[in-house]
Short mmCIF file of C-alpha atoms in Angstrom, two decimals:
data_model
loop_
_atom_site.label_atom_id
_atom_site.label_comp_id
_atom_site.label_asym_id
_atom_site.label_seq_id
_atom_site.Cartn_x
_atom_site.Cartn_y
_atom_site.Cartn_z
CA MET A 151 -7.80 -103.94 164.32
CA THR A 152 -5.90 -100.41 164.10
CA GLN A 153 -7.84 -97.58 162.97
CA LEU A 154 -6.38 -95.59 159.98
CA PRO A 155 -5.76 -93.36 158.09
CA LEU A 156 -2.34 -92.55 159.52
CA ALA A 157 -1.64 -89.33 161.75
CA GLN A 158 -1.83 -86.48 159.92
CA GLU A 159 2.01 -85.62 160.76
CA THR A 160 2.95 -89.06 159.45
CA ILE A 161 1.17 -88.27 156.23
CA GLU A 162 3.23 -84.99 155.84
CA GLN A 163 6.27 -86.65 156.58
CA TYR A 164 5.57 -89.61 154.15
CA THR A 165 4.70 -86.83 151.50
CA ASP A 166 7.92 -85.01 152.14
CA LEU A 167 9.89 -88.26 151.56
CA ALA A 168 7.69 -89.58 148.77
CA ASP A 169 7.66 -86.23 146.83
CA HIS A 170 10.60 -84.29 147.97
CA ALA A 171 13.23 -85.43 150.20
CA GLY A 172 13.06 -86.80 153.68
CA PHE A 173 15.31 -88.67 156.05
CA VAL A 174 14.84 -91.13 158.91
CA ASP A 175 17.34 -92.13 161.89
CA VAL A 176 17.87 -95.81 161.36
CA ARG A 177 20.77 -96.02 163.78
CA ASP A 178 19.77 -99.47 165.14
CA ARG A 179 20.47 -101.10 161.81
CA THR A 180 23.55 -103.47 161.75
CA GLN A 181 26.72 -102.42 160.18
CA ILE A 182 29.75 -105.01 160.07
CA ARG A 183 33.30 -104.38 158.89
CA ILE A 184 35.22 -107.29 157.40
CA THR A 185 39.01 -106.54 157.18
CA GLY A 186 41.96 -108.72 156.40
CA ALA A 187 43.77 -109.93 153.34
CA ASP A 188 41.35 -113.01 152.78
CA ARG A 189 38.21 -111.01 153.22
CA VAL A 190 36.68 -111.34 149.92
CA ARG A 191 37.61 -114.99 149.30
CA PHE A 192 36.09 -115.87 152.63
CA LEU A 193 32.84 -114.09 152.73
CA HIS A 194 32.40 -115.33 148.82
CA GLY A 195 32.21 -118.82 150.43
CA PHE A 196 29.57 -117.92 152.61
CA CYS A 197 26.93 -116.15 150.86
CA THR A 198 24.73 -116.59 147.88
CA ASN A 199 25.89 -113.73 145.62
CA ASP A 200 29.39 -113.13 143.71
CA ILE A 201 31.61 -111.16 146.07
CA LYS A 202 34.74 -111.78 144.09
CA ARG A 203 33.38 -109.73 141.11
CA LEU A 204 32.55 -106.53 143.25
CA VAL A 205 35.24 -103.73 142.89
CA ARG A 206 35.72 -100.78 144.96
CA GLY A 207 32.55 -98.50 145.16
CA ALA A 208 30.38 -101.45 144.10
CA GLY A 209 28.15 -103.69 146.19
CA CYS A 210 25.49 -106.47 145.93
CA GLU A 211 22.32 -107.96 147.85
CA ALA A 212 23.03 -111.44 149.40
CA PHE A 213 22.03 -114.29 151.85
CA LEU A 214 24.17 -115.68 154.14
CA THR A 215 23.32 -119.41 154.69
CA ASN A 216 24.26 -122.29 156.90
CA ALA A 217 25.29 -125.69 155.98
CA ARG A 218 21.60 -126.91 155.70
CA GLY A 219 20.94 -123.84 153.07
CA LYS A 220 18.63 -121.93 155.65
CA LEU A 221 19.14 -118.36 156.21
CA VAL A 222 21.74 -116.85 158.78
CA GLY A 223 21.31 -113.31 157.35
CA HIS A 224 20.08 -111.05 154.41
CA VAL A 225 22.70 -108.39 153.77
CA PHE A 226 23.98 -105.49 151.59
CA VAL A 227 27.68 -106.06 150.75
CA PHE A 228 29.73 -102.84 150.01
CA CYS A 229 33.39 -103.31 148.76
CA GLY A 230 35.95 -100.63 149.71
CA SER A 231 39.69 -100.75 149.05
CA GLU A 232 40.33 -102.24 152.46
CA ASP A 233 37.07 -103.58 153.69
CA LEU A 234 33.75 -105.14 153.04
CA ILE A 235 30.71 -103.65 154.83
CA LEU A 236 27.74 -105.73 155.81
CA GLU A 237 24.59 -103.90 156.21
CA THR A 238 21.39 -105.37 157.45
CA SER A 239 18.40 -105.29 159.80
CA PRO A 240 18.63 -104.45 163.39
CA GLY A 241 20.23 -106.66 165.80
CA GLN A 242 21.99 -109.04 163.57
CA ALA A 243 25.69 -108.44 164.20
CA GLU A 244 26.21 -110.94 167.06
CA THR A 245 24.46 -113.87 165.00
CA ILE A 246 26.30 -113.05 161.76
CA ILE A 247 29.67 -112.63 163.32
CA ARG A 248 29.49 -115.71 165.44
CA HIS A 249 28.42 -117.60 162.30
CA LEU A 250 31.30 -116.46 160.27
CA ASP A 251 33.89 -116.66 162.72
CA ARG A 252 33.39 -120.17 163.52
CA TYR A 253 34.56 -120.94 159.99
CA VAL A 254 37.89 -118.93 160.17
CA ILE A 255 40.94 -121.19 160.57
CA ARG A 256 43.98 -119.71 159.05
CA GLU A 257 42.47 -116.94 157.05
CA ASP A 258 43.40 -113.60 157.44
CA VAL A 259 39.81 -112.15 158.09
CA GLN A 260 38.56 -110.01 160.98
CA PHE A 261 34.88 -108.76 162.06
CA HIS A 262 34.23 -105.57 163.39
CA ASP A 263 30.58 -104.73 164.81
CA LEU A 264 30.12 -101.06 164.15
CA GLN A 265 27.00 -100.56 166.33
CA SER A 266 28.54 -98.23 168.91
CA GLY A 267 30.75 -96.31 166.41
CA ALA A 268 28.73 -95.57 163.41
CA VAL A 269 25.16 -94.05 162.83
CA GLU A 270 23.14 -94.36 159.73
CA PHE A 271 20.37 -92.27 158.21
CA PHE A 272 17.81 -93.42 155.53
CA VAL A 273 17.56 -90.50 153.01
CA ALA A 274 15.13 -90.91 150.18
CA GLY A 275 12.88 -88.95 147.75
CA PRO A 276 12.90 -87.52 144.06
CA GLN A 277 15.14 -84.79 145.23
CA ALA A 278 17.46 -86.89 147.64
CA GLY A 279 20.17 -87.18 145.27
CA ALA A 280 20.40 -83.66 144.30
CA ALA A 281 20.00 -82.62 147.84
CA LEU A 282 22.87 -85.07 148.89
CA ALA A 283 25.34 -84.00 145.83
CA ASP A 284 24.79 -80.18 147.07
CA LEU A 285 25.57 -81.26 150.52
CA ILE A 286 28.69 -83.48 149.62
CA GLY A 287 29.65 -80.97 146.82
CA GLY A 288 29.79 -83.68 144.01
CA ALA A 289 27.74 -86.18 142.19
CA VAL A 290 26.17 -89.04 143.70
CA GLU A 291 26.05 -92.44 142.35
CA ASP A 292 22.54 -93.39 141.38
CA ILE A 293 23.65 -97.32 140.45
CA LEU A 294 21.91 -99.40 142.98
CA LEU A 295 24.40 -100.56 145.80
CA ALA A 296 27.00 -98.22 144.57
CA HIS A 297 28.60 -96.28 147.27
CA GLN A 298 30.92 -93.57 147.89
CA THR A 299 32.90 -91.62 150.74
CA GLY A 300 32.76 -88.09 151.38
CA ASP A 301 32.06 -85.22 153.69
CA ILE A 302 29.05 -83.14 154.63
CA SER A 303 30.46 -80.16 155.97
CA GLY A 304 33.49 -81.64 157.64
CA VAL A 305 31.51 -84.82 158.74
CA PRO A 306 32.82 -87.84 157.38
CA VAL A 307 30.31 -90.06 155.62
CA SER A 308 29.61 -93.21 153.56
CA VAL A 309 26.70 -92.88 151.01
CA ARG A 310 25.08 -95.97 149.72
CA ARG A 311 22.52 -96.22 147.03
CA VAL A 312 19.80 -98.89 148.34
CA PRO A 313 16.56 -100.55 147.11
CA LEU A 314 14.69 -99.72 150.34
CA ALA A 315 11.97 -97.30 148.59
CA VAL A 316 10.15 -97.08 145.41
CA VAL A 317 11.92 -93.51 145.23
CA PRO A 318 15.70 -92.98 145.13
CA ALA A 319 17.22 -94.16 148.61
CA PHE A 320 20.35 -93.93 150.22
CA LEU A 321 21.78 -95.04 153.67
CA ILE A 322 24.16 -92.43 155.00
CA SER A 323 26.70 -93.78 157.63
CA CYS A 324 28.80 -91.41 159.90
CA PRO A 325 30.80 -91.28 162.97
CA ALA A 326 28.21 -91.63 166.12
CA GLU A 327 29.58 -88.71 167.66
CA ARG A 328 28.86 -86.36 164.59
CA SER A 329 25.31 -87.80 164.20
CA ASP A 330 23.50 -84.77 165.54
CA GLU A 331 25.81 -82.60 163.46
CA LEU A 332 25.07 -84.55 160.18
CA CYS A 333 21.15 -84.23 161.08
CA ARG A 334 21.28 -80.66 161.31
CA ARG A 335 23.35 -80.52 157.99
CA LEU A 336 20.63 -82.43 156.51
CA ILE A 337 17.72 -80.10 157.57
CA ALA A 338 19.81 -77.06 156.26
CA GLY A 339 20.04 -78.76 153.26
CA GLY A 340 16.31 -79.01 152.54
CA VAL A 341 16.14 -82.90 153.81
CA ARG A 342 13.26 -83.02 155.98
CA PRO A 343 13.07 -85.29 159.04
CA CYS A 344 10.54 -88.17 159.32
CA GLY A 345 9.61 -90.93 161.77
CA ALA A 346 10.24 -94.57 162.00
CA GLU A 347 6.71 -95.30 160.65
CA VAL A 348 7.65 -93.51 157.36
CA PHE A 349 10.76 -95.72 156.83
CA ASP A 350 8.61 -98.86 157.42
CA ILE A 351 5.87 -97.67 154.88
CA ALA A 352 8.54 -96.76 152.38
CA ARG A 353 10.31 -100.40 152.62
CA VAL A 354 6.87 -102.06 152.31
CA GLU A 355 5.84 -100.44 149.24
CA ALA A 356 9.38 -101.46 147.84
CA GLY A 357 8.63 -104.96 149.08
CA PHE A 358 11.88 -105.03 150.83
CA PRO A 359 11.89 -107.66 153.94
CA LEU A 360 13.42 -107.18 157.51
CA PHE A 361 15.25 -110.11 158.78
CA GLY A 362 13.66 -111.14 161.82
CA ARG A 363 10.21 -109.90 161.00
CA ASP A 364 9.47 -111.01 157.40
CA ILE A 365 12.03 -113.75 157.18
CA ASP A 366 14.19 -115.62 159.62
CA GLY A 367 16.46 -118.67 160.11
CA ASP A 368 13.57 -120.97 159.01
CA CYS A 369 13.55 -119.58 155.63
CA LEU A 370 15.51 -120.78 152.39
CA PRO A 371 16.67 -118.17 150.19
CA GLN A 372 14.25 -118.90 147.23
CA GLU A 373 11.44 -118.58 149.55
CA VAL A 374 12.41 -114.79 150.09
CA ASN A 375 11.54 -114.19 146.25
CA ARG A 376 14.53 -112.13 145.49
CA ASP A 377 16.53 -114.66 143.32
CA ALA A 378 17.19 -112.19 140.57
CA VAL A 379 18.93 -109.92 142.74
CA ALA A 380 20.32 -111.86 145.69
CA ILE A 381 21.61 -115.28 144.37
CA CYS A 382 24.31 -116.09 141.80
CA PHE A 383 23.52 -119.54 140.46
CA SER A 384 26.74 -119.52 138.58
CA LYS A 385 29.34 -118.89 141.36
CA GLY A 386 31.49 -121.53 142.59
CA CYS A 387 30.73 -123.65 146.01
CA TYR A 388 29.60 -121.98 149.25
CA LEU A 389 28.09 -122.95 152.24
CA GLY A 390 24.62 -124.42 151.82
CA GLN A 391 24.89 -124.07 147.78
CA GLU A 392 23.65 -127.61 147.57
CA THR A 393 20.34 -126.86 148.82
CA VAL A 394 19.97 -123.68 146.94
CA ALA A 395 21.02 -125.51 143.67
CA ARG A 396 18.61 -128.40 144.18
CA ILE A 397 15.86 -126.05 144.58
CA ASP A 398 16.84 -124.10 141.59
CA ALA A 399 16.88 -127.62 139.38
CA LEU A 400 13.67 -128.90 141.03
CA GLY A 401 11.88 -125.65 141.11
CA HIS A 402 9.83 -126.31 144.65
CA VAL A 403 9.74 -124.60 147.68
CA HIS A 404 6.60 -124.69 149.84
CA ARG A 405 6.27 -120.87 150.52
CA LYS A 406 6.99 -117.48 149.48
CA LEU A 407 7.14 -114.14 150.55
CA VAL A 408 5.08 -111.85 148.35
CA GLY A 409 3.07 -108.50 148.33
CA LEU A 410 -0.47 -108.19 149.25
CA ARG A 411 -2.89 -105.31 148.89
CA TRP A 412 -6.21 -105.08 150.43
CA PRO A 413 -7.99 -102.40 147.79
CA ASP A 414 -11.16 -102.20 149.87
CA SER A 415 -9.99 -101.81 153.43
CA ASP A 416 -8.43 -99.06 155.48
CA MET A 417 -7.75 -101.35 158.38
CA LEU A 418 -4.55 -103.21 159.16
CA PRO A 419 -5.01 -106.98 159.35
CA SER A 420 -5.44 -107.79 163.09
CA GLY A 421 -3.78 -111.28 163.05
CA LYS A 422 -0.89 -112.68 161.24
CA GLU A 423 -2.47 -115.70 159.95
CA LEU A 424 -4.52 -115.89 156.56
CA THR A 425 -7.02 -118.48 155.78
CA VAL A 426 -9.01 -119.15 152.77
CA ALA A 427 -12.31 -121.09 153.31
CA GLY A 428 -10.99 -121.80 156.92
CA GLN A 429 -7.68 -123.32 155.83
CA PRO A 430 -4.65 -121.60 156.88
CA ILE A 431 -2.72 -120.23 153.69
CA GLY A 432 0.08 -118.07 155.34
CA ARG A 433 0.61 -115.22 157.63
CA VAL A 434 1.21 -111.18 157.21
CA THR A 435 4.70 -110.40 158.38
CA SER A 436 4.35 -106.52 157.93
CA ALA A 437 1.35 -104.32 156.98
CA VAL A 438 1.20 -100.50 156.57
CA TRP A 439 -1.15 -97.96 155.03
CA SER A 440 0.16 -96.62 151.72
CA PRO A 441 -0.94 -93.19 151.29
CA ARG A 442 0.12 -93.36 147.56
CA GLN A 443 -1.97 -96.32 147.09
CA ARG A 444 -4.68 -95.31 149.37
CA ALA A 445 -4.86 -98.99 150.55
CA VAL A 446 -3.17 -101.51 153.04
CA LEU A 447 0.03 -103.05 151.63
CA ALA A 448 1.67 -106.07 153.19
CA LEU A 449 4.45 -108.37 153.16
CA ALA A 450 3.20 -112.23 153.77
CA GLN A 451 4.64 -115.54 153.72
CA LEU A 452 1.89 -117.66 151.62
CA ARG A 453 1.69 -121.14 150.39
CA VAL A 454 3.33 -121.31 147.06
CA GLY A 455 0.02 -122.27 145.54
CA PHE A 456 -1.44 -118.88 146.62
CA ALA A 457 1.64 -116.75 145.86
CA GLN A 458 0.44 -115.86 142.36
CA ARG A 459 0.61 -112.50 141.01
CA GLY A 460 -2.86 -110.94 140.27
CA LEU A 461 -4.72 -113.74 142.39
CA ARG A 462 -7.53 -112.37 144.38
CA LEU A 463 -8.24 -114.05 147.68
CA GLU A 464 -11.21 -113.99 150.22
CA THR A 465 -9.37 -114.26 153.53
CA SER A 466 -10.29 -114.25 157.00
CA SER A 467 -9.00 -110.58 156.96
CA GLY A 468 -11.22 -109.68 153.77
CA ALA A 469 -10.54 -109.56 150.10
CA VAL A 470 -6.75 -109.39 149.17
CA GLU A 471 -4.94 -109.24 146.07
CA VAL A 472 -1.45 -110.84 145.56
CA ILE A 473 0.95 -108.29 143.82
CA ASP A 474 4.37 -108.47 142.43
CA TRP A 475 7.02 -106.41 144.11
CA PHE A 476 8.70 -104.92 141.08
CA SER A 477 5.37 -104.10 139.42
CA ALA A 478 4.01 -102.32 142.59
CA ARG A 479 7.40 -100.31 142.64
CA VAL A 480 6.34 -98.97 139.27
CA ASP A 481 2.68 -98.62 140.09
CA ILE A 482 3.73 -96.53 143.28
CA ALA A 483 6.10 -94.33 141.86
CA ALA A 484 3.97 -93.60 138.74
CA SER A 485 0.84 -92.68 140.62
CA GLY A 486 -0.44 -89.23 141.72
CA ALA A 487 0.52 -87.08 145.06
CA SER A 488 -0.09 -88.70 148.16
CA GLY A 489 -2.92 -87.19 149.69
#
C-alpha cells in the first residue's frame, strides 16, 4: 500500500486547480485530424454518437467500435469547418488510424496524427474560463465539448471545453514549437502550473476513464457506463451497432465501470482485484486520494450485481462505497475548501 496523504506540493497544486485556475502539460494525449469531403459521413459510420448533427464549434463524446461491438477507442470529436479532431488518451493514434483506414475504399478521407506537431495543456478551475477569456481577448464557450480557435499573445490555440474535472475544464492545443511560450503566457495570466498527479485526481473525481487503463478493447460500450453522453441509440447503422442495440434491448452486460469511495481509509488499494467473501467481484483500475473528499476515490470494473449506487461492500481492501459519477461531481464541487 502507498502511504497518504499527498505530498504538500501536490496538495497545493490541487488547491490551485480546484479553487482557482491551474494547468497541466498533457502533451502525451492523442490528437488525430480527419480531413476530406467525406470525413463526417465516414466517421459517422464507425462510432456510437451522431457525428452528422455536429456543426462547426460543436463536439461530442463517442466510442469507436469494431464489428463485434468491442471498443477500439473512446474519443472526443470536435467539428471544424474543414476537419474533425479526435482527442483521446495517450498512445491511441496508431490503433485508431489503422482501424479506420482499413475501411477506406473510395471515400475522400485522410487521417493525420498530430502527436509531433501539436501540444495540449489541461486548464481547469473555477476561474479558468475567465483567465482564458482575458488571455484570448474574448468570451470562452462554457458548453461542454464546444471549442474555438484564437490566439494568446500571438500563439495560435484551440480551446476545447471538456468533462475532465468537476470544475470547469479545458484542453488547449497549440503548435508544439510554441508550447513553452504558451506555458509562460498561462502563468503570466494567473493560471498556476500543476503536476500530472493533479490531472489524475481531477479526472477520477469526475469519473472520467482513460482508454488503456480503465477501459480497453475487451470492453463493450455499455460497460463503460457513459451511455447518456457517448451513445446515440437512434442514429443509423454503424460498425458494431448490432451488438450495442442488442444490449440496449436486452439490458444485459456482465460488468460496469463505476466509482468507488473508501471513506474510512487513507491508503490506496494495493491490488487491483476486489473480493467479497473471498469471491472476486471486480478490479480497481485507477485510485487517487481526493483532498476535497478526504477519502480514496477510484474507478473500478465491477460485476454488474455489485455496481449499485450506495451499496457498501466489505472487500479485501476494506469497506468501500459504490458511488454515482454524476452525483459525485456535484458532491465534490459543493464541498468545502480542499485542505
